[in-house]
């Protein structure tokens, strides 16, 4: 990584390095957010399934 940075800095192309770092950071953040969203969706689905199970349980008692 140090070689890449030194090569880019030697050519004076700092804007491309900054853009690459920003894109990498944004992509990583998006990936982490999608992972958290998937986990939250899984938990919500388990909650709704449990509520449906309880509704069936109480409906059968009547």
PDB file of N, CA and C in Angstrom:
ATOM      1  N   UNK A   1       0.826  -1.190   0.000  1.00  0.00           N
ATOM      2  CA  UNK A   1       0.000   0.000   0.000  1.00  0.00           C
ATOM      3  C   UNK A   1       0.867   1.249   0.000  1.00  0.00           C
ATOM      4  N   UNK A   2       1.989   1.201   0.727  1.00  0.00           N
ATOM      5  CA  UNK A   2       2.886   2.356   0.765  1.00  0.00           C
ATOM      6  C   UNK A   2       3.470   2.646  -0.612  1.00  0.00           C
ATOM      7  N   UNK A   3       3.749   1.578  -1.372  1.00  0.00           N
ATOM      8  CA  UNK A   3       4.292   1.770  -2.721  1.00  0.00           C
ATOM      9  C   UNK A   3       3.270   2.449  -3.624  1.00  0.00           C
ATOM     10  N   UNK A   4       2.024   2.063  -3.499  1.00  0.00           N
ATOM     11  CA  UNK A   4       0.973   2.664  -4.331  1.00  0.00           C
ATOM     12  C   UNK A   4       0.820   4.136  -3.990  1.00  0.00           C
ATOM     13  N   UNK A   5       0.791   4.442  -2.706  1.00  0.00           N
ATOM     14  CA  UNK A   5       0.648   5.836  -2.279  1.00  0.00           C
ATOM     15  C   UNK A   5       1.833   6.666  -2.734  1.00  0.00           C
ATOM     16  N   UNK A   6       3.036   6.135  -2.577  1.00  0.00           N
ATOM     17  CA  UNK A   6       4.221   6.906  -2.987  1.00  0.00           C
ATOM     18  C   UNK A   6       4.258   7.098  -4.505  1.00  0.00           C
ATOM     19  N   UNK A   7       3.814   6.112  -5.262  1.00  0.00           N
ATOM     20  CA  UNK A   7       3.764   6.243  -6.714  1.00  0.00           C
ATOM     21  C   UNK A   7       2.756   7.307  -7.125  1.00  0.00           C
ATOM     22  N   UNK A   8       1.594   7.277  -6.501  1.00  0.00           N
ATOM     23  CA  UNK A   8       0.561   8.267  -6.827  1.00  0.00           C
ATOM     24  C   UNK A   8       1.029   9.666  -6.440  1.00  0.00           C
ATOM     25  N   UNK A   9       1.635   9.788  -5.264  1.00  0.00           N
ATOM     26  CA  UNK A   9       2.127  11.101  -4.836  1.00  0.00           C
ATOM     27  C   UNK A   9       3.271  11.588  -5.719  1.00  0.00           C
ATOM     28  N   UNK A  10       4.109  10.666  -6.208  1.00  0.00           N
ATOM     29  CA  UNK A  10       5.216  11.059  -7.078  1.00  0.00           C
ATOM     30  C   UNK A  10       4.706  11.604  -8.405  1.00  0.00           C
ATOM     31  N   UNK A  11       3.599  11.062  -8.880  1.00  0.00           N
ATOM     32  CA  UNK A  11       3.031  11.542 -10.138  1.00  0.00           C
ATOM     33  C   UNK A  11       2.163  12.780  -9.930  1.00  0.00           C
ATOM     34  N   UNK A  12       1.908  13.147  -8.687  1.00  0.00           N
ATOM     35  CA  UNK A  12       1.122  14.342  -8.424  1.00  0.00           C
ATOM     36  C   UNK A  12      -0.361  14.127  -8.644  1.00  0.00           C
ATOM     37  N   UNK A  13      -0.820  12.912  -8.504  1.00  0.00           N
ATOM     38  CA  UNK A  13      -2.219  12.601  -8.768  1.00  0.00           C
ATOM     39  C   UNK A  13      -2.955  12.357  -7.451  1.00  0.00           C
ATOM     40  N   UNK A  14      -2.910  13.339  -6.584  1.00  0.00           N
ATOM     41  CA  UNK A  14      -3.497  13.230  -5.257  1.00  0.00           C
ATOM     42  C   UNK A  14      -5.021  13.173  -5.307  1.00  0.00           C
ATOM     43  N   UNK A  15      -5.615  13.808  -6.300  1.00  0.00           N
ATOM     44  CA  UNK A  15      -7.080  13.813  -6.412  1.00  0.00           C
ATOM     45  C   UNK A  15      -7.615  12.398  -6.630  1.00  0.00           C
ATOM     46  N   UNK A  16      -6.920  11.617  -7.446  1.00  0.00           N
ATOM     47  CA  UNK A  16      -7.367  10.245  -7.678  1.00  0.00           C
ATOM     48  C   UNK A  16      -7.231   9.395  -6.413  1.00  0.00           C
ATOM     49  N   UNK A  17      -6.188   9.621  -5.668  1.00  0.00           N
ATOM     50  CA  UNK A  17      -6.018   8.896  -4.409  1.00  0.00           C
ATOM     51  C   UNK A  17      -7.126   9.265  -3.426  1.00  0.00           C
ATOM     52  N   UNK A  18      -7.439  10.547  -3.325  1.00  0.00           N
ATOM     53  CA  UNK A  18      -8.514  10.986  -2.434  1.00  0.00           C
ATOM     54  C   UNK A  18      -9.854  10.406  -2.879  1.00  0.00           C
ATOM     55  N   UNK A  19     -10.112  10.383  -4.168  1.00  0.00           N
ATOM     56  CA  UNK A  19     -11.362   9.824  -4.685  1.00  0.00           C
ATOM     57  C   UNK A  19     -11.439   8.325  -4.408  1.00  0.00           C
ATOM     58  N   UNK A  20     -10.335   7.632  -4.583  1.00  0.00           N
ATOM     59  CA  UNK A  20     -10.312   6.202  -4.293  1.00  0.00           C
ATOM     60  C   UNK A  20     -10.567   5.932  -2.817  1.00  0.00           C
ATOM     61  N   UNK A  21      -9.936   6.704  -1.949  1.00  0.00           N
ATOM     62  CA  UNK A  21     -10.137   6.519  -0.507  1.00  0.00           C
ATOM     63  C   UNK A  21     -11.583   6.815  -0.125  1.00  0.00           C
ATOM     64  N   UNK A  22     -12.175   7.865  -0.699  1.00  0.00           N
ATOM     65  CA  UNK A  22     -13.567   8.194  -0.415  1.00  0.00           C
ATOM     66  C   UNK A  22     -14.488   7.075  -0.906  1.00  0.00           C
ATOM     67  N   UNK A  23     -14.263   6.585  -2.111  1.00  0.00           N
ATOM     68  CA  UNK A  23     -15.107   5.517  -2.656  1.00  0.00           C
ATOM     69  C   UNK A  23     -14.969   4.235  -1.840  1.00  0.00           C
ATOM     70  N   UNK A  24     -13.774   3.940  -1.408  1.00  0.00           N
ATOM     71  CA  UNK A  24     -13.566   2.746  -0.580  1.00  0.00           C
ATOM     72  C   UNK A  24     -14.301   2.883   0.750  1.00  0.00           C
ATOM     73  N   UNK A  25     -14.205   4.033   1.353  1.00  0.00           N
ATOM     74  CA  UNK A  25     -14.896   4.275   2.619  1.00  0.00           C
ATOM     75  C   UNK A  25     -16.407   4.221   2.465  1.00  0.00           C
ATOM     76  N   UNK A  26     -16.913   4.825   1.398  1.00  0.00           N
ATOM     77  CA  UNK A  26     -18.359   4.815   1.168  1.00  0.00           C
ATOM     78  C   UNK A  26     -18.862   3.399   0.881  1.00  0.00           C
ATOM     79  N   UNK A  27     -18.107   2.633   0.136  1.00  0.00           N
ATOM     80  CA  UNK A  27     -18.502   1.257  -0.163  1.00  0.00           C
ATOM     81  C   UNK A  27     -18.487   0.396   1.103  1.00  0.00           C
ATOM     82  N   UNK A  28     -17.488   0.589   1.929  1.00  0.00           N
ATOM     83  CA  UNK A  28     -17.419  -0.154   3.185  1.00  0.00           C
ATOM     84  C   UNK A  28     -18.580   0.208   4.097  1.00  0.00           C
ATOM     85  N   UNK A  29     -18.893   1.493   4.181  1.00  0.00           N
ATOM     86  CA  UNK A  29     -20.014   1.926   5.010  1.00  0.00           C
ATOM     87  C   UNK A  29     -21.332   1.348   4.494  1.00  0.00           C
ATOM     88  N   UNK A  30     -21.504   1.341   3.179  1.00  0.00           N
ATOM     89  CA  UNK A  30     -22.725   0.782   2.597  1.00  0.00           C
ATOM     90  C   UNK A  30     -22.830  -0.716   2.880  1.00  0.00           C
ATOM     91  N   UNK A  31     -21.729  -1.417   2.787  1.00  0.00           N
ATOM     92  CA  UNK A  31     -21.720  -2.851   3.079  1.00  0.00           C
ATOM     93  C   UNK A  31     -22.087  -3.120   4.535  1.00  0.00           C
ATOM     94  N   UNK A  32     -21.517  -2.341   5.449  1.00  0.00           N
ATOM     95  CA  UNK A  32     -21.834  -2.512   6.863  1.00  0.00           C
ATOM     96  C   UNK A  32     -23.299  -2.183   7.152  1.00  0.00           C
ATOM     97  N   UNK A  33     -23.818  -1.145   6.518  1.00  0.00           N
ATOM     98  CA  UNK A  33     -25.224  -0.791   6.709  1.00  0.00           C
ATOM     99  C   UNK A  33     -26.151  -1.876   6.182  1.00  0.00           C
ATOM    100  N   UNK A  34     -25.814  -2.450   5.043  1.00  0.00           N
ATOM    101  CA  UNK A  34     -26.637  -3.536   4.509  1.00  0.00           C
ATOM    102  C   UNK A  34     -26.590  -4.765   5.404  1.00  0.00           C
ATOM    103  N   UNK A  35     -25.437  -5.042   5.985  1.00  0.00           N
ATOM    104  CA  UNK A  35     -25.318  -6.172   6.908  1.00  0.00           C
ATOM    105  C   UNK A  35     -26.191  -5.943   8.145  1.00  0.00           C
ATOM    106  N   UNK A  36     -26.160  -4.715   8.682  1.00  0.00           N
ATOM    107  CA  UNK A  36     -26.987  -4.392   9.843  1.00  0.00           C
ATOM    108  C   UNK A  36     -28.475  -4.438   9.500  1.00  0.00           C
ATOM    109  N   UNK A  37     -28.816  -3.983   8.310  1.00  0.00           N
ATOM    110  CA  UNK A  37     -30.212  -4.025   7.874  1.00  0.00           C
ATOM    111  C   UNK A  37     -30.700  -5.463   7.745  1.00  0.00           C
ATOM    112  N   UNK A  38     -29.867  -6.323   7.227  1.00  0.00           N
ATOM    113  CA  UNK A  38     -30.242  -7.734   7.105  1.00  0.00           C
ATOM    114  C   UNK A  38     -30.443  -8.358   8.481  1.00  0.00           C
ATOM    115  N   UNK A  39     -29.575  -8.028   9.434  1.00  0.00           N
ATOM    116  CA  UNK A  39     -29.712  -8.563  10.792  1.00  0.00           C
ATOM    117  C   UNK A  39     -30.985  -8.045  11.452  1.00  0.00           C
ATOM    118  N   UNK A  40     -31.285  -6.761  11.265  1.00  0.00           N
ATOM    119  CA  UNK A  40     -32.498  -6.188  11.843  1.00  0.00           C
ATOM    120  C   UNK A  40     -33.734  -6.811  11.214  1.00  0.00           C
ATOM    121  N   UNK A  41     -33.692  -7.046   9.921  1.00  0.00           N
ATOM    122  CA  UNK A  41     -34.818  -7.662   9.227  1.00  0.00           C
ATOM    123  C   UNK A  41     -35.048  -9.085   9.735  1.00  0.00           C
ATOM    124  N   UNK A  42     -33.986  -9.797   9.995  1.00  0.00           N
ATOM    125  CA  UNK A  42     -34.086 -11.160  10.512  1.00  0.00           C
ATOM    126  C   UNK A  42     -34.719 -11.163  11.908  1.00  0.00           C
ATOM    127  N   UNK A  43     -34.294 -10.219  12.750  1.00  0.00           N
ATOM    128  CA  UNK A  43     -34.870 -10.120  14.092  1.00  0.00           C
ATOM    129  C   UNK A  43     -36.352  -9.736  14.030  1.00  0.00           C
ATOM    130  N   UNK A  44     -36.702  -8.817  13.155  1.00  0.00           N
ATOM    131  CA  UNK A  44     -38.091  -8.402  13.013  1.00  0.00           C
ATOM    132  C   UNK A  44     -38.939  -9.567  12.523  1.00  0.00           C
ATOM    133  N   UNK A  45     -38.419 -10.323  11.585  1.00  0.00           N
ATOM    134  CA  UNK A  45     -39.145 -11.485  11.074  1.00  0.00           C
ATOM    135  C   UNK A  45     -39.375 -12.513  12.180  1.00  0.00           C
ATOM    136  N   UNK A  46     -38.387 -12.730  13.030  1.00  0.00           N
ATOM    137  CA  UNK A  46     -38.546 -13.659  14.153  1.00  0.00           C
ATOM    138  C   UNK A  46     -39.606 -13.145  15.126  1.00  0.00           C
ATOM    139  N   UNK A  47     -39.633 -11.849  15.363  1.00  0.00           N
ATOM    140  CA  UNK A  47     -40.633 -11.241  16.245  1.00  0.00           C
ATOM    141  C   UNK A  47     -42.042 -11.420  15.689  1.00  0.00           C
ATOM    142  N   UNK A  48     -42.220 -11.128  14.415  1.00  0.00           N
ATOM    143  CA  UNK A  48     -43.535 -11.263  13.788  1.00  0.00           C
ATOM    144  C   UNK A  48     -43.979 -12.714  13.781  1.00  0.00           C
ATOM    145  N   UNK A  49     -43.056 -13.623  13.529  1.00  0.00           N
ATOM    146  CA  UNK A  49     -43.388 -15.052  13.558  1.00  0.00           C
ATOM    147  C   UNK A  49     -43.846 -15.471  14.950  1.00  0.00           C
ATOM    148  N   UNK A  50     -43.169 -14.981  15.970  1.00  0.00           N
ATOM    149  CA  UNK A  50     -43.555 -15.314  17.342  1.00  0.00           C
ATOM    150  C   UNK A  50     -44.931 -14.733  17.690  1.00  0.00           C
ATOM    151  N   UNK A  51     -45.211 -13.527  17.272  1.00  0.00           N
ATOM    152  CA  UNK A  51     -46.531 -12.926  17.506  1.00  0.00           C
ATOM    153  C   UNK A  51     -47.609 -13.744  16.795  1.00  0.00           C
ATOM    154  N   UNK A  52     -47.337 -14.185  15.576  1.00  0.00           N
ATOM    155  CA  UNK A  52     -48.306 -15.016  14.855  1.00  0.00           C
ATOM    156  C   UNK A  52     -48.524 -16.335  15.585  1.00  0.00           C
ATOM    157  N   UNK A  53     -47.463 -16.888  16.129  1.00  0.00           N
ATOM    158  CA  UNK A  53     -47.567 -18.131  16.892  1.00  0.00           C
ATOM    159  C   UNK A  53     -48.442 -17.920  18.134  1.00  0.00           C
ATOM    160  N   UNK A  54     -48.222 -16.814  18.841  1.00  0.00           N
ATOM    161  CA  UNK A  54     -49.043 -16.513  20.020  1.00  0.00           C
ATOM    162  C   UNK A  54     -50.499 -16.292  19.637  1.00  0.00           C
ATOM    163  N   UNK A  55     -50.740 -15.605  18.533  1.00  0.00           N
ATOM    164  CA  UNK A  55     -52.119 -15.393  18.079  1.00  0.00           C
ATOM    165  C   UNK A  55     -52.806 -16.717  17.786  1.00  0.00           C
ATOM    166  N   UNK A  56     -52.087 -17.627  17.124  1.00  0.00           N
ATOM    167  CA  UNK A  56     -52.663 -18.952  16.853  1.00  0.00           C
ATOM    168  C   UNK A  56     -52.941 -19.715  18.146  1.00  0.00           C
ATOM    169  N   UNK A  57     -52.026 -19.593  19.092  1.00  0.00           N
ATOM    170  CA  UNK A  57     -52.164 -20.291  20.375  1.00  0.00           C
ATOM    171  C   UNK A  57     -53.400 -19.800  21.126  1.00  0.00           C
ATOM    172  N   UNK A  58     -53.572 -18.474  21.191  1.00  0.00           N
ATOM    173  CA  UNK A  58     -54.726 -17.924  21.909  1.00  0.00           C
ATOM    174  C   UNK A  58     -56.040 -18.138  21.150  1.00  0.00           C
ATOM    175  N   UNK A  59     -55.979 -18.132  19.823  1.00  0.00           N
ATOM    176  CA  UNK A  59     -57.179 -18.349  19.021  1.00  0.00           C
ATOM    177  C   UNK A  59     -57.672 -19.793  19.198  1.00  0.00           C
ATOM    178  N   UNK A  60     -56.769 -20.735  19.313  1.00  0.00           N
ATOM    179  CA  UNK A  60     -57.146 -22.143  19.479  1.00  0.00           C
ATOM    180  C   UNK A  60     -57.748 -22.422  20.858  1.00  0.00           C
ATOM    181  N   UNK A  61     -57.445 -21.575  21.847  1.00  0.00           N
ATOM    182  CA  UNK A  61     -57.985 -21.777  23.199  1.00  0.00           C
ATOM    183  C   UNK A  61     -59.450 -21.383  23.289  1.00  0.00           C
ATOM    184  N   UNK A  62     -59.902 -20.521  22.421  1.00  0.00           N
ATOM    185  CA  UNK A  62     -61.304 -20.051  22.484  1.00  0.00           C
ATOM    186  C   UNK A  62     -62.265 -21.046  21.989  1.00  0.00           C
TER     187      UNK A  62
END
